[in-house]
């Protein structure tokens, strides 16, 4: 019987003692934050601002939004996509962190790993909320709405989005400070900077699109996804390992020189593993979106002039003609995809062709990139297994004695099954 994601996630939650943490709202609901929430509730029923669809999606613990429809005024720019059934990034962080804790099984260390998992979710949510800001000048030009009250409410929602994202990021700063680990602060801060940098990437801003060619599409897309998705997951996995290193090296009874020969190398491995996992997940979700929304039967005889039909929205997000290329979105916000970049490059060399030929080309390119990412993911996981086995060579039996064992941790074993499942979803076998 084929293993499903729901079964793997259920096993992981049993192993970890519960689901991966999400945002700890109780820790940030100060009087000021409560005032923001009260103001947002009053506006939610009257204003169709992407801030609300983003928040609704986040509070349900979803990485993408398809739960709440929005008005036709904005639907062309803020579309929905299908909710992912795959494990959250926070769950991957916990499994990676627990792969190296078998010598100690420390409750304190596990609590710290859960804090890193919570930080991952909080940062993602904060950045998504900040991205939900709407350019009111562009919106007014596109909709032609002259209702001053409506525009004022949209402006208020922009302010709510800004302040809400700031409150979440402030809570992240507090959580990082409580961990008392300089390296953890550094790697998470760098990841947040990378996510902000992704907002100015040429695929996100539509800058220099005329210079894109087929040979550079893969490189540009990978650089964008590594910044926007891979950086944070990779850095959180690395942060979890740094916390494990600090904990184990403080236990004098554990011969750490034999367990971990090179912490820096291990940190690099888990960081690349987390980043590659995020990139392959994104690639798989994009391809599934294309296969789900582009019906071969409907497009077999269709012709399409890319130079005439392709257009970019003023929101700095790729937005093609909805009858041809339905939008891919995360948190209810349109996201540039590899297919977008590839179609842009094709438009420089062709002006008219069968759409079915384009779909075949795009899916073929997705498969090729998927195989390359799957091979890297398998390589990094193999290195994690080797080091996890070395870590588990010593099991902590009492404060004065260590005993050899040969089996690596259950977290590592389960993580391996998830790697197999993700590669299977991508239909790639390295």
mmCIF file of N, CA and C in Angstrom, residues 220-337:
data_model
loop_
_atom_site.group_PDB
_atom_site.id
_atom_site.type_symbol
_atom_site.label_atom_id
_atom_site.label_comp_id
_atom_site.label_asym_id
_atom_site.label_seq_id
_atom_site.Cartn_x
_atom_site.Cartn_y
_atom_site.Cartn_z
ATOM 1 N N UNK A 220 17.635 31.526 -12.706
ATOM 2 C CA UNK A 220 16.904 32.647 -12.118
ATOM 3 C C UNK A 220 15.780 32.156 -11.204
ATOM 4 N N UNK A 221 15.061 31.126 -11.643
ATOM 5 C CA UNK A 221 13.967 30.617 -10.813
ATOM 6 C C UNK A 221 14.506 30.005 -9.526
ATOM 7 N N UNK A 222 15.572 29.214 -9.634
ATOM 8 C CA UNK A 222 16.148 28.594 -8.441
ATOM 9 C C UNK A 222 16.653 29.645 -7.459
ATOM 10 N N UNK A 223 17.274 30.696 -7.970
ATOM 11 C CA UNK A 223 17.776 31.741 -7.072
ATOM 12 C C UNK A 223 16.626 32.428 -6.352
ATOM 13 N N UNK A 224 15.507 32.631 -7.063
ATOM 14 C CA UNK A 224 14.346 33.266 -6.438
ATOM 15 C C UNK A 224 13.743 32.373 -5.356
ATOM 16 N N UNK A 225 13.540 31.089 -5.653
ATOM 17 C CA UNK A 225 12.912 30.184 -4.690
ATOM 18 C C UNK A 225 13.833 29.916 -3.506
ATOM 19 N N UNK A 226 15.131 29.852 -3.751
ATOM 20 C CA UNK A 226 16.064 29.662 -2.643
ATOM 21 C C UNK A 226 16.019 30.835 -1.676
ATOM 22 N N UNK A 227 15.822 32.035 -2.206
ATOM 23 C CA UNK A 227 15.718 33.207 -1.339
ATOM 24 C C UNK A 227 14.368 33.254 -0.628
ATOM 25 N N UNK A 228 13.295 33.019 -1.369
ATOM 26 C CA UNK A 228 11.953 33.214 -0.822
ATOM 27 C C UNK A 228 11.482 32.057 0.048
ATOM 28 N N UNK A 229 11.931 30.825 -0.236
ATOM 29 C CA UNK A 229 11.461 29.671 0.519
ATOM 30 C C UNK A 229 12.586 28.856 1.132
ATOM 31 N N UNK A 230 13.643 28.638 0.365
ATOM 32 C CA UNK A 230 14.700 27.750 0.844
ATOM 33 C C UNK A 230 15.521 28.319 1.982
ATOM 34 N N UNK A 231 15.752 29.626 1.962
ATOM 35 C CA UNK A 231 16.648 30.230 2.953
ATOM 36 C C UNK A 231 16.145 30.028 4.375
ATOM 37 N N UNK A 232 14.861 30.263 4.607
ATOM 38 C CA UNK A 232 14.335 30.187 5.971
ATOM 39 C C UNK A 232 14.315 28.753 6.485
ATOM 40 N N UNK A 233 13.832 27.809 5.670
ATOM 41 C CA UNK A 233 13.791 26.422 6.130
ATOM 42 C C UNK A 233 15.198 25.885 6.357
ATOM 43 N N UNK A 234 16.116 26.184 5.439
ATOM 44 C CA UNK A 234 17.488 25.729 5.618
ATOM 45 C C UNK A 234 18.126 26.315 6.864
ATOM 46 N N UNK A 235 17.901 27.598 7.110
ATOM 47 C CA UNK A 235 18.495 28.252 8.274
ATOM 48 C C UNK A 235 17.890 27.750 9.578
ATOM 49 N N UNK A 236 16.595 27.443 9.574
ATOM 50 C CA UNK A 236 15.965 26.916 10.789
ATOM 51 C C UNK A 236 16.474 25.507 11.102
ATOM 52 N N UNK A 237 16.698 24.698 10.065
ATOM 53 C CA UNK A 237 17.304 23.379 10.288
ATOM 54 C C UNK A 237 18.710 23.537 10.863
ATOM 55 N N UNK A 238 19.450 24.495 10.313
ATOM 56 C CA UNK A 238 20.799 24.764 10.822
ATOM 57 C C UNK A 238 20.745 25.259 12.261
ATOM 58 N N UNK A 239 19.787 26.125 12.574
ATOM 59 C CA UNK A 239 19.654 26.646 13.932
ATOM 60 C C UNK A 239 19.355 25.526 14.923
ATOM 61 N N UNK A 240 18.503 24.574 14.524
ATOM 62 C CA UNK A 240 18.194 23.443 15.400
ATOM 63 C C UNK A 240 19.447 22.639 15.707
ATOM 64 N N UNK A 241 20.318 22.483 14.711
ATOM 65 C CA UNK A 241 21.560 21.741 14.930
ATOM 66 C C UNK A 241 22.510 22.510 15.840
ATOM 67 N N UNK A 242 22.561 23.833 15.691
ATOM 68 C CA UNK A 242 23.406 24.641 16.573
ATOM 69 C C UNK A 242 22.978 24.479 18.032
ATOM 70 N N UNK A 243 21.676 24.420 18.272
ATOM 71 C CA UNK A 243 21.190 24.229 19.638
ATOM 72 C C UNK A 243 21.575 22.849 20.164
ATOM 73 N N UNK A 244 21.509 21.843 19.293
ATOM 74 C CA UNK A 244 21.922 20.495 19.688
ATOM 75 C C UNK A 244 23.410 20.468 20.016
ATOM 76 N N UNK A 245 24.200 21.137 19.189
ATOM 77 C CA UNK A 245 25.648 21.197 19.429
ATOM 78 C C UNK A 245 25.949 21.798 20.806
ATOM 79 N N UNK A 246 25.305 22.910 21.109
ATOM 80 C CA UNK A 246 25.552 23.569 22.393
ATOM 81 C C UNK A 246 25.162 22.673 23.552
ATOM 82 N N UNK A 247 24.037 21.977 23.398
ATOM 83 C CA UNK A 247 23.555 21.125 24.485
ATOM 84 C C UNK A 247 24.486 19.935 24.715
ATOM 85 N N UNK A 248 24.882 19.264 23.634
ATOM 86 C CA UNK A 248 25.690 18.050 23.778
ATOM 87 C C UNK A 248 27.106 18.377 24.237
ATOM 88 N N UNK A 249 27.682 19.452 23.707
ATOM 89 C CA UNK A 249 29.048 19.792 24.100
ATOM 90 C C UNK A 249 29.136 20.231 25.558
ATOM 91 N N UNK A 250 28.005 20.575 26.160
ATOM 92 C CA UNK A 250 27.993 20.926 27.579
ATOM 93 C C UNK A 250 27.855 19.710 28.482
ATOM 94 N N UNK A 251 27.673 18.524 27.884
ATOM 95 C CA UNK A 251 27.569 17.293 28.664
ATOM 96 C C UNK A 251 28.931 16.622 28.680
ATOM 97 N N UNK A 252 29.643 16.762 29.774
ATOM 98 C CA UNK A 252 31.019 16.260 29.838
ATOM 99 C C UNK A 252 31.094 14.745 29.741
ATOM 100 N N UNK A 253 29.997 14.039 30.067
ATOM 101 C CA UNK A 253 30.034 12.575 30.031
ATOM 102 C C UNK A 253 29.981 12.031 28.613
ATOM 103 N N UNK A 254 29.604 12.879 27.638
ATOM 104 C CA UNK A 254 29.482 12.426 26.258
ATOM 105 C C UNK A 254 30.766 12.743 25.498
ATOM 106 N N UNK A 255 31.414 11.750 24.890
ATOM 107 C CA UNK A 255 32.638 11.999 24.124
ATOM 108 C C UNK A 255 32.332 12.689 22.797
ATOM 109 N N UNK A 256 32.112 13.981 22.847
ATOM 110 C CA UNK A 256 31.646 14.707 21.666
ATOM 111 C C UNK A 256 32.644 14.686 20.521
ATOM 112 N N UNK A 257 33.930 14.545 20.817
ATOM 113 C CA UNK A 257 34.904 14.521 19.736
ATOM 114 C C UNK A 257 34.732 13.284 18.868
ATOM 115 N N UNK A 258 34.151 12.227 19.423
ATOM 116 C CA UNK A 258 33.922 11.012 18.653
ATOM 117 C C UNK A 258 32.552 11.028 17.979
ATOM 118 N N UNK A 259 31.612 11.758 18.568
ATOM 119 C CA UNK A 259 30.264 11.775 18.007
ATOM 120 C C UNK A 259 30.169 12.740 16.832
ATOM 121 N N UNK A 260 30.708 13.944 16.995
ATOM 122 C CA UNK A 260 30.601 14.964 15.968
ATOM 123 C C UNK A 260 31.988 15.454 15.565
ATOM 124 N N UNK A 261 32.564 14.901 14.512
ATOM 125 C CA UNK A 261 33.906 15.315 14.105
ATOM 126 C C UNK A 261 33.959 16.718 13.516
ATOM 127 N N UNK A 262 32.850 17.196 12.926
ATOM 128 C CA UNK A 262 32.886 18.488 12.240
ATOM 129 C C UNK A 262 31.500 19.131 12.288
ATOM 130 N N UNK A 263 31.277 19.982 13.281
ATOM 131 C CA UNK A 263 29.980 20.642 13.423
ATOM 132 C C UNK A 263 29.691 21.570 12.252
ATOM 133 N N UNK A 264 30.703 22.286 11.783
ATOM 134 C CA UNK A 264 30.480 23.227 10.683
ATOM 135 C C UNK A 264 30.007 22.510 9.425
ATOM 136 N N UNK A 265 30.593 21.351 9.157
ATOM 137 C CA UNK A 265 30.184 20.579 7.990
ATOM 138 C C UNK A 265 28.749 20.092 8.138
ATOM 139 N N UNK A 266 28.395 19.627 9.344
ATOM 140 C CA UNK A 266 27.032 19.164 9.587
ATOM 141 C C UNK A 266 26.027 20.300 9.429
ATOM 142 N N UNK A 267 26.394 21.475 9.909
ATOM 143 C CA UNK A 267 25.503 22.632 9.780
ATOM 144 C C UNK A 267 25.235 22.944 8.316
ATOM 145 N N UNK A 268 26.289 22.868 7.509
ATOM 146 C CA UNK A 268 26.143 23.125 6.082
ATOM 147 C C UNK A 268 25.250 22.081 5.418
ATOM 148 N N UNK A 269 25.381 20.819 5.848
ATOM 149 C CA UNK A 269 24.583 19.738 5.261
ATOM 150 C C UNK A 269 23.099 19.940 5.540
ATOM 151 N N UNK A 270 22.741 20.175 6.804
ATOM 152 C CA UNK A 270 21.317 20.295 7.137
ATOM 153 C C UNK A 270 20.724 21.567 6.542
ATOM 154 N N UNK A 271 21.543 22.614 6.404
ATOM 155 C CA UNK A 271 21.042 23.841 5.779
ATOM 156 C C UNK A 271 20.711 23.599 4.315
ATOM 157 N N UNK A 272 21.596 22.912 3.604
ATOM 158 C CA UNK A 272 21.343 22.615 2.195
ATOM 159 C C UNK A 272 20.187 21.637 2.040
ATOM 160 N N UNK A 273 20.063 20.712 2.989
ATOM 161 C CA UNK A 273 18.935 19.781 2.944
ATOM 162 C C UNK A 273 17.615 20.541 3.069
ATOM 163 N N UNK A 274 17.517 21.432 4.064
ATOM 164 C CA UNK A 274 16.288 22.190 4.259
ATOM 165 C C UNK A 274 15.957 23.069 3.068
ATOM 166 N N UNK A 275 16.975 23.722 2.506
ATOM 167 C CA UNK A 275 16.753 24.586 1.352
ATOM 168 C C UNK A 275 16.289 23.781 0.142
ATOM 169 N N UNK A 276 16.921 22.629 -0.088
ATOM 170 C CA UNK A 276 16.548 21.796 -1.235
ATOM 171 C C UNK A 276 15.157 21.210 -1.058
ATOM 172 N N UNK A 277 14.813 20.827 0.177
ATOM 173 C CA UNK A 277 13.458 20.330 0.447
ATOM 174 C C UNK A 277 12.425 21.393 0.068
ATOM 175 N N UNK A 278 12.668 22.630 0.490
ATOM 176 C CA UNK A 278 11.725 23.716 0.199
ATOM 177 C C UNK A 278 11.608 23.960 -1.302
ATOM 178 N N UNK A 279 12.736 23.930 -2.008
ATOM 179 C CA UNK A 279 12.716 24.175 -3.457
ATOM 180 C C UNK A 279 11.987 23.059 -4.197
ATOM 181 N N UNK A 280 12.244 21.803 -3.815
ATOM 182 C CA UNK A 280 11.592 20.679 -4.489
ATOM 183 C C UNK A 280 10.095 20.659 -4.184
ATOM 184 N N UNK A 281 9.727 21.020 -2.964
ATOM 185 C CA UNK A 281 8.307 21.106 -2.619
ATOM 186 C C UNK A 281 7.616 22.164 -3.463
ATOM 187 N N UNK A 282 8.243 23.328 -3.579
ATOM 188 C CA UNK A 282 7.672 24.407 -4.388
ATOM 189 C C UNK A 282 7.552 23.974 -5.846
ATOM 190 N N UNK A 283 8.587 23.339 -6.377
ATOM 191 C CA UNK A 283 8.562 22.886 -7.765
ATOM 192 C C UNK A 283 7.421 21.901 -7.994
ATOM 193 N N UNK A 284 7.257 20.959 -7.060
ATOM 194 C CA UNK A 284 6.202 19.952 -7.184
ATOM 195 C C UNK A 284 4.824 20.594 -7.132
ATOM 196 N N UNK A 285 4.640 21.558 -6.234
ATOM 197 C CA UNK A 285 3.347 22.229 -6.117
ATOM 198 C C UNK A 285 3.028 23.045 -7.370
ATOM 199 N N UNK A 286 4.042 23.696 -7.929
ATOM 200 C CA UNK A 286 3.822 24.444 -9.176
ATOM 201 C C UNK A 286 3.391 23.508 -10.300
ATOM 202 N N UNK A 287 4.098 22.406 -10.448
ATOM 203 C CA UNK A 287 3.781 21.486 -11.534
ATOM 204 C C UNK A 287 2.396 20.878 -11.356
ATOM 205 N N UNK A 288 2.046 20.527 -10.125
ATOM 206 C CA UNK A 288 0.710 19.993 -9.868
ATOM 207 C C UNK A 288 -0.359 21.033 -10.194
ATOM 208 N N UNK A 289 -0.068 22.289 -9.909
ATOM 209 C CA UNK A 289 -1.008 23.368 -10.221
ATOM 210 C C UNK A 289 -1.225 23.463 -11.729
ATOM 211 N N UNK A 290 -0.149 23.361 -12.489
ATOM 212 C CA UNK A 290 -0.259 23.424 -13.950
ATOM 213 C C UNK A 290 -1.039 22.231 -14.484
ATOM 214 N N UNK A 291 -0.713 21.040 -14.001
ATOM 215 C CA UNK A 291 -1.406 19.841 -14.477
ATOM 216 C C UNK A 291 -2.886 19.866 -14.105
ATOM 217 N N UNK A 292 -3.188 20.468 -12.973
ATOM 218 C CA UNK A 292 -4.565 20.501 -12.499
ATOM 219 C C UNK A 292 -5.404 21.527 -13.255
ATOM 220 N N UNK A 293 -4.796 22.623 -13.653
ATOM 221 C CA UNK A 293 -5.565 23.734 -14.221
ATOM 222 C C UNK A 293 -5.454 23.856 -15.732
ATOM 223 N N UNK A 294 -4.448 23.244 -16.325
ATOM 224 C CA UNK A 294 -4.314 23.294 -17.778
ATOM 225 C C UNK A 294 -4.823 21.983 -18.362
ATOM 226 N N UNK A 295 -6.013 21.992 -18.854
ATOM 227 C CA UNK A 295 -6.596 20.784 -19.425
ATOM 228 C C UNK A 295 -6.100 20.589 -20.850
ATOM 229 N N UNK A 296 -5.510 19.432 -21.115
ATOM 230 C CA UNK A 296 -5.011 19.141 -22.460
ATOM 231 C C UNK A 296 -6.144 19.142 -23.478
ATOM 232 N N UNK A 297 -7.303 18.630 -23.062
ATOM 233 C CA UNK A 297 -8.437 18.579 -23.984
ATOM 234 C C UNK A 297 -8.880 19.971 -24.417
ATOM 235 N N UNK A 298 -8.776 20.936 -23.507
ATOM 236 C CA UNK A 298 -9.241 22.281 -23.807
ATOM 237 C C UNK A 298 -8.241 23.077 -24.630
ATOM 238 N N UNK A 299 -6.980 22.669 -24.599
ATOM 239 C CA UNK A 299 -5.952 23.484 -25.240
ATOM 240 C C UNK A 299 -5.300 22.811 -26.435
ATOM 241 N N UNK A 300 -5.751 21.613 -26.812
ATOM 242 C CA UNK A 300 -5.076 20.864 -27.872
ATOM 243 C C UNK A 300 -5.057 21.628 -29.189
ATOM 244 N N UNK A 301 -6.136 22.347 -29.489
ATOM 245 C CA UNK A 301 -6.218 23.063 -30.756
ATOM 246 C C UNK A 301 -6.094 24.571 -30.592
ATOM 247 N N UNK A 302 -5.725 24.990 -29.390
ATOM 248 C CA UNK A 302 -5.673 26.430 -29.126
ATOM 249 C C UNK A 302 -4.348 27.017 -29.582
ATOM 250 N N UNK A 303 -4.426 28.222 -30.098
ATOM 251 C CA UNK A 303 -3.226 28.967 -30.448
ATOM 252 C C UNK A 303 -3.156 30.187 -29.544
ATOM 253 N N UNK A 304 -1.936 30.585 -29.303
ATOM 254 C CA UNK A 304 -1.787 31.699 -28.373
ATOM 255 C C UNK A 304 -0.576 32.537 -28.753
ATOM 256 N N UNK A 305 -0.771 33.813 -28.911
ATOM 257 C CA UNK A 305 0.330 34.722 -29.186
ATOM 258 C C UNK A 305 0.830 35.292 -27.870
ATOM 259 N N UNK A 306 2.004 34.867 -27.436
ATOM 260 C CA UNK A 306 2.487 35.276 -26.118
ATOM 261 C C UNK A 306 2.741 36.770 -26.041
ATOM 262 N N UNK A 307 3.215 37.360 -27.136
ATOM 263 C CA UNK A 307 3.531 38.783 -27.076
ATOM 264 C C UNK A 307 2.274 39.633 -26.937
ATOM 265 N N UNK A 308 1.131 39.098 -27.402
ATOM 266 C CA UNK A 308 -0.109 39.853 -27.311
ATOM 267 C C UNK A 308 -0.856 39.551 -26.023
ATOM 268 N N UNK A 309 -0.857 38.271 -25.609
ATOM 269 C CA UNK A 309 -1.687 37.864 -24.486
ATOM 270 C C UNK A 309 -0.986 37.968 -23.140
ATOM 271 N N UNK A 310 0.347 37.810 -23.110
ATOM 272 C CA UNK A 310 1.041 37.864 -21.834
ATOM 273 C C UNK A 310 1.068 39.295 -21.324
ATOM 274 N N UNK A 311 0.809 39.447 -20.060
ATOM 275 C CA UNK A 311 0.860 40.766 -19.456
ATOM 276 C C UNK A 311 1.314 40.621 -18.013
ATOM 277 N N UNK A 312 1.890 41.646 -17.467
ATOM 278 C CA UNK A 312 2.347 41.627 -16.084
ATOM 279 C C UNK A 312 1.548 42.646 -15.297
ATOM 280 N N UNK A 313 1.071 42.245 -14.153
ATOM 281 C CA UNK A 313 0.253 43.149 -13.353
ATOM 282 C C UNK A 313 1.118 44.225 -12.724
ATOM 283 N N UNK A 314 0.493 45.333 -12.343
ATOM 284 C CA UNK A 314 1.217 46.435 -11.721
ATOM 285 C C UNK A 314 1.568 46.141 -10.271
ATOM 286 N N UNK A 315 1.107 44.985 -9.783
ATOM 287 C CA UNK A 315 1.431 44.587 -8.411
ATOM 288 C C UNK A 315 2.813 43.929 -8.352
ATOM 289 N N UNK A 316 3.532 43.940 -9.491
ATOM 290 C CA UNK A 316 4.847 43.320 -9.572
ATOM 291 C C UNK A 316 4.794 41.820 -9.364
ATOM 292 N N UNK A 317 3.690 41.208 -9.759
ATOM 293 C CA UNK A 317 3.559 39.759 -9.708
ATOM 294 C C UNK A 317 3.114 39.301 -11.087
ATOM 295 N N UNK A 318 3.673 38.201 -11.580
ATOM 296 C CA UNK A 318 3.276 37.691 -12.880
ATOM 297 C C UNK A 318 1.780 37.416 -12.882
ATOM 298 N N UNK A 319 1.099 37.910 -13.885
ATOM 299 C CA UNK A 319 -0.339 37.662 -13.980
ATOM 300 C C UNK A 319 -0.704 37.498 -15.446
ATOM 301 N N UNK A 320 -0.821 36.264 -15.908
ATOM 302 C CA UNK A 320 -1.145 36.002 -17.290
ATOM 303 C C UNK A 320 -2.652 35.946 -17.483
ATOM 304 N N UNK A 321 -3.048 35.911 -18.728
ATOM 305 C CA UNK A 321 -4.468 35.866 -19.050
ATOM 306 C C UNK A 321 -5.113 34.688 -18.323
ATOM 307 N N UNK A 322 -6.116 34.931 -17.460
ATOM 308 C CA UNK A 322 -6.656 33.874 -16.609
ATOM 309 C C UNK A 322 -7.245 32.701 -17.374
ATOM 310 N N UNK A 323 -7.685 32.901 -18.632
ATOM 311 C CA UNK A 323 -8.268 31.797 -19.385
ATOM 312 C C UNK A 323 -7.199 30.862 -19.933
ATOM 313 N N UNK A 324 -5.946 31.288 -19.891
ATOM 314 C CA UNK A 324 -4.857 30.472 -20.417
ATOM 315 C C UNK A 324 -3.988 29.924 -19.296
ATOM 316 N N UNK A 325 -3.546 30.782 -18.385
ATOM 317 C CA UNK A 325 -2.646 30.368 -17.313
ATOM 318 C C UNK A 325 -3.216 30.815 -15.970
ATOM 319 N N UNK A 326 -3.945 29.976 -15.286
ATOM 320 C CA UNK A 326 -4.456 30.344 -13.959
ATOM 321 C C UNK A 326 -3.302 30.618 -13.002
ATOM 322 N N UNK A 327 -3.511 31.567 -12.108
ATOM 323 C CA UNK A 327 -2.441 31.998 -11.221
ATOM 324 C C UNK A 327 -2.082 30.931 -10.191
ATOM 325 N N UNK A 328 -0.810 30.882 -9.855
ATOM 326 C CA UNK A 328 -0.343 30.088 -8.722
ATOM 327 C C UNK A 328 -0.195 31.048 -7.550
ATOM 328 N N UNK A 329 -0.657 30.645 -6.370
ATOM 329 C CA UNK A 329 -0.588 31.561 -5.235
ATOM 330 C C UNK A 329 -0.219 30.838 -3.960
ATOM 331 N N UNK A 330 0.367 31.597 -3.045
ATOM 332 C CA UNK A 330 0.640 31.159 -1.685
ATOM 333 C C UNK A 330 0.091 32.213 -0.744
ATOM 334 N N UNK A 331 -0.531 31.773 0.335
ATOM 335 C CA UNK A 331 -1.165 32.699 1.267
ATOM 336 C C UNK A 331 -2.137 33.630 0.540
ATOM 337 N N UNK A 332 -2.742 33.150 -0.565
ATOM 338 C CA UNK A 332 -3.696 33.957 -1.291
ATOM 339 C C UNK A 332 -3.082 35.034 -2.152
ATOM 340 N N UNK A 333 -1.754 35.048 -2.292
ATOM 341 C CA UNK A 333 -1.069 36.075 -3.068
ATOM 342 C C UNK A 333 -0.386 35.437 -4.270
ATOM 343 N N UNK A 334 -0.521 36.068 -5.435
ATOM 344 C CA UNK A 334 0.093 35.532 -6.643
ATOM 345 C C UNK A 334 1.605 35.451 -6.502
ATOM 346 N N UNK A 335 2.166 34.349 -6.990
ATOM 347 C CA UNK A 335 3.606 34.122 -6.934
ATOM 348 C C UNK A 335 4.138 33.837 -8.333
ATOM 349 N N UNK A 336 5.299 34.391 -8.693
ATOM 350 C CA UNK A 336 5.906 34.059 -9.988
ATOM 351 C C UNK A 336 6.382 32.618 -9.988
ATOM 352 N N UNK A 337 6.184 31.920 -11.075
ATOM 353 C CA UNK A 337 6.554 30.513 -11.165
ATOM 354 C C UNK A 337 7.618 30.305 -12.236
#
